[in-house]
Each structure stands twice: as C-alpha cells, then as structure tokens.
XYZ file of C-alpha atoms in Angstrom:
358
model
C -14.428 15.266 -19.080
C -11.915 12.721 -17.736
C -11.475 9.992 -20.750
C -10.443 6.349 -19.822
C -7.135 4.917 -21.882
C -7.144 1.370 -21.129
C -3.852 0.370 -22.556
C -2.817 -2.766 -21.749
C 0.833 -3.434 -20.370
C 2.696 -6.361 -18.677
C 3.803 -6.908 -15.337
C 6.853 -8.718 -13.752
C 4.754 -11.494 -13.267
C 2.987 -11.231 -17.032
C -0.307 -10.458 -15.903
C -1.704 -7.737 -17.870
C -1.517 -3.916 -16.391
C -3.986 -1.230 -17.524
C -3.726 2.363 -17.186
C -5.974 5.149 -16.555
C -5.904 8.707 -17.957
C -7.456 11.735 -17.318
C -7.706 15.049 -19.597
C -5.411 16.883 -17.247
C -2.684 14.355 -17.706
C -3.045 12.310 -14.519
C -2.136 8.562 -15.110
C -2.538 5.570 -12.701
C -2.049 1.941 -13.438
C -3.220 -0.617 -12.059
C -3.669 -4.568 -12.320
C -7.088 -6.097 -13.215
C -6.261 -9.348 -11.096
C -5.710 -7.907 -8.204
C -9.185 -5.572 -8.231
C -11.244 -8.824 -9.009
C -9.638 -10.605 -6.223
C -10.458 -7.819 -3.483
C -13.750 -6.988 -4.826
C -14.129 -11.314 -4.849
C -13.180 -10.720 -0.744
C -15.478 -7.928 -0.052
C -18.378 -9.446 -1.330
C -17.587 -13.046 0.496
C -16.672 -10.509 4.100
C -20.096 -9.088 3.357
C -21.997 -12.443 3.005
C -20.036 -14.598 5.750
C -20.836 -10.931 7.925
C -24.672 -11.093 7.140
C -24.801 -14.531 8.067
C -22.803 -14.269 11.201
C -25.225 -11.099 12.095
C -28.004 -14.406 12.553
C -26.620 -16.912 13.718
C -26.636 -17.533 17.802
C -28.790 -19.036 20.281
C -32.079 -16.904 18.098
C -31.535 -17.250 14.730
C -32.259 -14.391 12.064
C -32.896 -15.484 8.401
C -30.983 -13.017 5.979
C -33.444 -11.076 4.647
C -34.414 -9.964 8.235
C -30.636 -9.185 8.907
C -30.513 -7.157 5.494
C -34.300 -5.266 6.576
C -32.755 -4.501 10.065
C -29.140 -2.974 8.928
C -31.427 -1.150 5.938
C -33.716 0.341 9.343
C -36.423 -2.191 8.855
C -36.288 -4.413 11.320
C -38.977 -5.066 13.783
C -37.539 -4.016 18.017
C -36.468 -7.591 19.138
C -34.289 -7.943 15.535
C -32.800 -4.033 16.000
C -32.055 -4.750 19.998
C -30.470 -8.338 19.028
C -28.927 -6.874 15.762
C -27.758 -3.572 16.202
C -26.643 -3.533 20.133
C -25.325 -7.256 20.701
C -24.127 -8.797 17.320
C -22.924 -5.735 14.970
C -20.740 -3.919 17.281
C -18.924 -8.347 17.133
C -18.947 -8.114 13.451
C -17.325 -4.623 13.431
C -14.571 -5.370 15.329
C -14.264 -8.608 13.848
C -13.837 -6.998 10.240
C -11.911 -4.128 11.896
C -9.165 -6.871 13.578
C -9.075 -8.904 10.731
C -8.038 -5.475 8.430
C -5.801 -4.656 11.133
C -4.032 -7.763 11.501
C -3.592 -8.521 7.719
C -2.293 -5.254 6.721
C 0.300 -5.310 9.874
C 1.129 -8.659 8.460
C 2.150 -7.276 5.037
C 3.954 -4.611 6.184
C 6.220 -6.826 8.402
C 6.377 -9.400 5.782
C 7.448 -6.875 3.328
C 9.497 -4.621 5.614
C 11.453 -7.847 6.810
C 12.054 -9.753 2.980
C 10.602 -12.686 4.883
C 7.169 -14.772 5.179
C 7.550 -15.261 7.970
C 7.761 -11.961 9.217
C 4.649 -11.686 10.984
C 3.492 -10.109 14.447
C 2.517 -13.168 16.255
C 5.715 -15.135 15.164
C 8.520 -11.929 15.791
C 6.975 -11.413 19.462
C 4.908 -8.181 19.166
C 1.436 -10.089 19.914
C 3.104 -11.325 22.962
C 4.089 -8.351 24.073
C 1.138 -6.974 23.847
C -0.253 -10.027 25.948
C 2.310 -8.968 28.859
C 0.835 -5.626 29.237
C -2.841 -6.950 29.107
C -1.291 -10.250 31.780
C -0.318 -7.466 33.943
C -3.669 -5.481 34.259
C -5.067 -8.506 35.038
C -2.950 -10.278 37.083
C -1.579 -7.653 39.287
C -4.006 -4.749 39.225
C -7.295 -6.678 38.637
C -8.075 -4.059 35.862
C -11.242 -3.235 34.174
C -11.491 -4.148 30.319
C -10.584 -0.500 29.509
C -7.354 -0.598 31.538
C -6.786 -4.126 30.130
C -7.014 -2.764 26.633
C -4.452 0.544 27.724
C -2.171 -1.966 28.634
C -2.093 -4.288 25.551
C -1.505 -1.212 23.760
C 1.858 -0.433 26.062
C 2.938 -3.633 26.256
C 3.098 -3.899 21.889
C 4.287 -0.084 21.929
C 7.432 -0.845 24.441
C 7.799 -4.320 22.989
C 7.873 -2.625 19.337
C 10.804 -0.302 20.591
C 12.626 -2.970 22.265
C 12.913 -5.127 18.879
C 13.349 -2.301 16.478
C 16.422 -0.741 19.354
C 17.867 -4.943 19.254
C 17.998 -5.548 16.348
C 19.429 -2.011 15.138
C 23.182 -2.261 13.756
C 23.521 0.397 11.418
C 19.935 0.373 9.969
C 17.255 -2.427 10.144
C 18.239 -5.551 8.322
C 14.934 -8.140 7.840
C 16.593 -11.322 8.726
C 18.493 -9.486 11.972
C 15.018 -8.415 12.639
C 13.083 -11.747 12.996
C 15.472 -13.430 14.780
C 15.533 -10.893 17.220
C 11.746 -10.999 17.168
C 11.860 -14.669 17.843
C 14.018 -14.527 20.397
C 11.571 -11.831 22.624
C 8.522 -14.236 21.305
C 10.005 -17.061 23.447
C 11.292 -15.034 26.404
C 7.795 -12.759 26.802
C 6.016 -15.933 26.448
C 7.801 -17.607 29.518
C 6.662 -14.481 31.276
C 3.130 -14.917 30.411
C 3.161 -18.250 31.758
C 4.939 -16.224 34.975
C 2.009 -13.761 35.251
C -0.510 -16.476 35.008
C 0.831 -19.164 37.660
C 0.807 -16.228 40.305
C -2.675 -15.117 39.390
C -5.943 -15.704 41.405
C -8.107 -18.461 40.007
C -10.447 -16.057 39.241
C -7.707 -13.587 37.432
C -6.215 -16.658 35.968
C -9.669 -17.959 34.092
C -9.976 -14.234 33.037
C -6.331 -14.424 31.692
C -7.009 -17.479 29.989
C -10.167 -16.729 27.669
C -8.207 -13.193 26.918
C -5.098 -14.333 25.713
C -7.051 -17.419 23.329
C -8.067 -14.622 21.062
C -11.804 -13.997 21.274
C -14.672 -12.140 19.895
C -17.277 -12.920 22.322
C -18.898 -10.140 24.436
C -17.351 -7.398 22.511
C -19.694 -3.987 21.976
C -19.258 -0.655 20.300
C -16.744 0.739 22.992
C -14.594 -1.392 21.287
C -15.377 -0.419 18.217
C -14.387 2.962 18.373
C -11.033 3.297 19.275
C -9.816 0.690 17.012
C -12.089 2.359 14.293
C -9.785 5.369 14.552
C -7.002 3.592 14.808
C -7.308 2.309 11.393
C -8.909 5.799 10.089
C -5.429 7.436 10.696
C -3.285 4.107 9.872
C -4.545 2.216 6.970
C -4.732 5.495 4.528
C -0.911 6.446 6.064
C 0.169 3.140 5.137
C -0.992 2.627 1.452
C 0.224 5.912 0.729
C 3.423 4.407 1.160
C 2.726 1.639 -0.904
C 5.253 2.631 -3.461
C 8.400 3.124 -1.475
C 7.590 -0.136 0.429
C 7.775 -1.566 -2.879
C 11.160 -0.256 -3.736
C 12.185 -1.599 -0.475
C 11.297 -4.815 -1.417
C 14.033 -5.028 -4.119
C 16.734 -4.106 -1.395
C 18.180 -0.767 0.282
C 20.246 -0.489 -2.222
C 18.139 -0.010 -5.146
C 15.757 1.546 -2.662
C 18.111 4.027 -2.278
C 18.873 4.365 -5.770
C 15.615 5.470 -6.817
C 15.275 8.251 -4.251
C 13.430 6.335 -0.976
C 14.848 7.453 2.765
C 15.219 3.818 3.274
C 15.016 4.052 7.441
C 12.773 6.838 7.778
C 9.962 4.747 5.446
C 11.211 1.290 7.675
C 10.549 2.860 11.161
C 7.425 4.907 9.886
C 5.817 1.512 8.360
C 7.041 -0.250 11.101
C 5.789 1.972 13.845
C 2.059 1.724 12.068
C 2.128 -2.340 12.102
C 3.085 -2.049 15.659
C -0.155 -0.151 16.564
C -2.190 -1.961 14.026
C -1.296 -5.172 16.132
C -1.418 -3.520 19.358
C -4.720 -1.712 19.141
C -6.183 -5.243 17.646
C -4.641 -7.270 20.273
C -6.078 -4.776 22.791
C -9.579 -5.163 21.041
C -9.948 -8.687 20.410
C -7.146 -10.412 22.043
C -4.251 -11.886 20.843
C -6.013 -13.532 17.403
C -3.248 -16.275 15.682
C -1.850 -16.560 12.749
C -4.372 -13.966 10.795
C -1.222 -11.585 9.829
C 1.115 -14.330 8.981
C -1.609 -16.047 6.639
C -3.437 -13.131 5.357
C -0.734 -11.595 3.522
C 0.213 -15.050 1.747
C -3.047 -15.907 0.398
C -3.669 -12.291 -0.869
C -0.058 -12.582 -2.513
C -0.962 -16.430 -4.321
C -4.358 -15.620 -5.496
C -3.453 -11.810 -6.950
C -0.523 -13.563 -8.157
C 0.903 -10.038 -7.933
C 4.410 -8.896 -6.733
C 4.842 -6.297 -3.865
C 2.823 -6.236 -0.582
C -0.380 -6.421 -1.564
C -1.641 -4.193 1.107
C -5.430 -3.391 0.584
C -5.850 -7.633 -0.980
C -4.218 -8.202 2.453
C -6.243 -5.736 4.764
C -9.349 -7.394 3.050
C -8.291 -10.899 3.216
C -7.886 -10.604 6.762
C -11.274 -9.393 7.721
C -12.778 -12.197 5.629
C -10.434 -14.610 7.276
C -11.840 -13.892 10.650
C -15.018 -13.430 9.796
C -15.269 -16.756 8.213
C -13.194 -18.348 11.546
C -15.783 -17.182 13.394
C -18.891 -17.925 11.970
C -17.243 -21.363 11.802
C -16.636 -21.368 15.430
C -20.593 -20.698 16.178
C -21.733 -22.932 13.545
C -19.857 -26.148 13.342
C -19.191 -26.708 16.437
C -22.722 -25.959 17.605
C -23.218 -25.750 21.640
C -19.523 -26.073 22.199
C -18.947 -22.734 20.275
C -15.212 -21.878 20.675
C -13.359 -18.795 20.891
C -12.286 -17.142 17.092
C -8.803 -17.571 18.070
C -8.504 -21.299 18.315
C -10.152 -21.639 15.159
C -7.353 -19.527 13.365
C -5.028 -21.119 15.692
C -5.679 -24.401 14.018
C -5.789 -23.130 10.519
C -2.749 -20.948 10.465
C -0.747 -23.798 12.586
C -1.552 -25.780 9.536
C -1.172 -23.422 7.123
C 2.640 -22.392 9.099
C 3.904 -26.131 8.807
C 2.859 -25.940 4.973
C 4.555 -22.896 4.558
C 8.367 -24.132 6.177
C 7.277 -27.437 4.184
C 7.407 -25.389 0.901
C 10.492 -22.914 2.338
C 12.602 -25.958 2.781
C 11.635 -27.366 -0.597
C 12.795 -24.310 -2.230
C 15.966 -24.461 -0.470
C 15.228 -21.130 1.654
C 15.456 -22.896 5.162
C-alpha cells in the first residue's frame, strides 16, 4: 500500500513544500498554497457557471439548474439548459483555460508580464484571418473559425521567424510582437472600411470578443484542442521552469533550451488561435490570468494549471456580469474583460515603473 510522507520543506518564496511517497519509491512535491488556491477557483468557476446556466430572459433557480445537469430536469429546463446555455458555459470555461494557460506560457517563455497574446499581436492575427472570411468571402461561421486559426498559425511563424537571431530572446520577442500588434491592427481597420454594412456589423460583434449564440459545434473542436494541449504543456512544466532562471542555467541542468521554447510556444499559439476562433478575440484574459494566479499562490514559476483555472473563472465571472448588471443592455464578454484588464494593464506598468523595470 502506497504510504503518505508529508515532510515539510521550504520554498524560494518560504512557503512550506510537502512531499509525497509511495512504497515503490516514487516522490512528488508539491506546495499546499497553490492546491488551496485552484481548488478555491474551481469551486467559485463551478458556482459563477451554475448561476450563469439561469440567468437570461427565463430565469432558472439553482437547484433546478443542479436537477437538470444531474438528468432531472423537467423538458422546457433540459431544452433551455442543455441545448442553448451549456454548450455557452463550455466554451466559456474552455476559452478562459485556453487563454490563461497561453498567457503563462508566453509570460514565462518571454521573462516578461507582459508577454501576453493579445499585447505581442497573435490575437490580432488571428482577427485578420477571421476579417478576411468575412469581409472578402462572406464565409460561414465554420470557415470564419478555419481562418482565425490560419491567421494566429501564420502570424505565430511570422513573430517566432522576426524575432529569431540566434535563438529566441524574450525581450527581442515582445517587441517584435508589438510591432505586428500595431501593423495587423491597421489592417483590420483596412478589412473593415471596405466591408459591406452588413459584413461590417458582422465584423464588428466578432472581433469585440463574444459568447453569445455559441452551441456545441463549438465546443468540440476547441475541446480537443485542449485534450491534446493542456496535458502536453504541463508535462513540460519543469523545463519551463528552468527556463525561467535563464538559457544559461537552463542549459546547465540538461533542458534543449529552443526545442522546449518553440514546442511551448507553438502550443500557446493554438491555444490562442483555436480560442480566438471559438469565442472571438476575448481581451486581456491571458495577460491577467497568469498574474493573479502568480500573487495569490504566491508561488514562483508559471503557475500553469492556477492559471488555466483562473482564466475560466475570469470569464465566467465577466460574463455573468455582463448579463446581470447591466440588465437589458447585456454586453458582449469581451468588453467586460476589456475594461477590467485595461485597468488592471495601467496598474500593472504603474507598478513596473515603480520597481524601476520600465
């Protein structure tokens, strides 16, 4: 029988560390912290999810929601729950994940917080494939999606080919990532002063980041997106933390320092494209997510699963803020997080310039 050997140990940041033992020798440590705080997350994602599931122009009390999910539920509250509000929900939660944990990576990969998709130009690009669709071919929501998912795939490429001098450096990388921000947004706001009114409206609620309308054929190919993604990435949770302390030591202790770069980096890059293509360019979730995960698990390295959780609550809770406070005038998810995580950015280069890093 596998026997538990809670020794306590300290952390670089002094919190404590415990560690786990088996009979056969197998040992894994972990942090308490940082397992309260994403089991803290999962149960707020869970509540702010339930409550979203009834709120709308018919409201559902909770314990109807919980009777329906559970197979319960009378045929009006399993039509309304299961075919028109879940399938939001899902791919709200699935986004959210998507767009924190791409967050972290870049954050991590690049030494820098600001590091994030939206800010380094890869949500934009993704925007200039799903413009084009639109704009030019008058594409269905299917093609629309394909070509968000090009337009962050070739804009991915693009950046990580720029900014390449002899290996990948972080601050090389989000300048060059700000740089293709500004220029593919100028040719968003191309695409949309040649498009048809009608295009152009279309354009205009896509690109705001929204959750409205969405059903379980977008569910599923973001699902398996982050099936095959999110498991690939946190197994490489350990050499992204060596490459945290610099290629150098990175190097040192045995990581291939590019190889682990471009195969982290080439997962963020789908993890924004395939939410972009699901839910629309949402703002500010990955540059956010990451942060808060880092302050309140007060842990060092990238925090990837506090992150991937922090952003599904994050959305979650943006959105069921957007239907509820706002009440008729309900507004799309992504000016919500638009607002906070402007906020939250100017707070952030506040505290950056305090500390003498900009």
């Amino acid at each position: 029988m596998a026997e538990q050997d809670a020794k306590k140990d300290r952390s670089r940041t002094g919190a404590p560390v415990r560690a786990l033992r088996t009979a056969g020798g197998l040992s894994v440590r972990f942090e308490l912290r940082p397992l309260i705080v994403v089991a803290a997350l999962l149960v707020v994602a869970f509540v702010a999810s339930v409550v979203l599931i009834g709120t709308g122009d018919f409201r559902i009390p909770v314990p109807d929601v919980l009777n329906t999910l559970m197979g319960n539920g009378t045929a009006a509250h399993e039509f309304i729950i299961n075919d028109l509000r879940l399938p939001r929900v899902v791919v709200g939660l699935l986004v959210g994940a998507a767009l924190g944990l791409s967050g972290a990576l870049f954050q991590s990969v690049t030494r820098n917080p600001l590091g994030s998709p939206d800010i380094i130009g890869f949500g934009q690009g993704s925007t200039v494939g799903a413009l084009v669709v639109i704009v030019l071919f008058q594409g269905s929501a299917e093609a629309v999606a394909l070509g968000s998912l090009a337009g962050g795939l070739v804009t991915g490429v693009l950046i990580y080919l720029l900014a390449w001098k002899r290996g990948i450096h972080g601050y090389r990388l989000v300048l060059v990532g700000i740089g293709a921000a500004a220029v593919l947004t100028a040719a968003n706001g191309y695409l949309l002063t040649k498009a048809q009114i009608v295009d152009a409206a279309r354009a205009v609620v896509w690109i705001t980041g929204s959750l409205n309308g969405r059903g379980w054929e977008q569910v599923g190919p973001l699902f398996w997106f982050c099936l095959i993604l999110m498991p690939l990435v946190l197994a490489y949770a350990r050499p992204l933390r060596m490459l945290e302390m610099g290629d150098d030591v990175a190097y040192a202790l045995g990581v291939r320092v590019e190889r682990t770069r471009l195969v982290l980096m080439t997962a963020a890059v789908l993890l924004t494209a395939a939410a972009t293509a699901a839910a629309g360019p949402v703002a500010f979730v990955s540059l956010t997510a990451p942060q808060l995960a880092r302050r309140l698990t007060r842990s060092p390295g990238p925090n990837l699963m506090a992150s991937m959780v922090m952003g599904a609550t994050l959305l979650i809770a943006a959105d069921l803020g957007a239907q509820r406070v706002f009440g008729a005038d309900q507004l799309p998810v992504g000016v919500v997080t638009g607002v906070l995580g402007g906020g939250y950015l100017l707070w952030l280069l506040a505290a950056e310039r305090k500390a003498g890093r900009v």
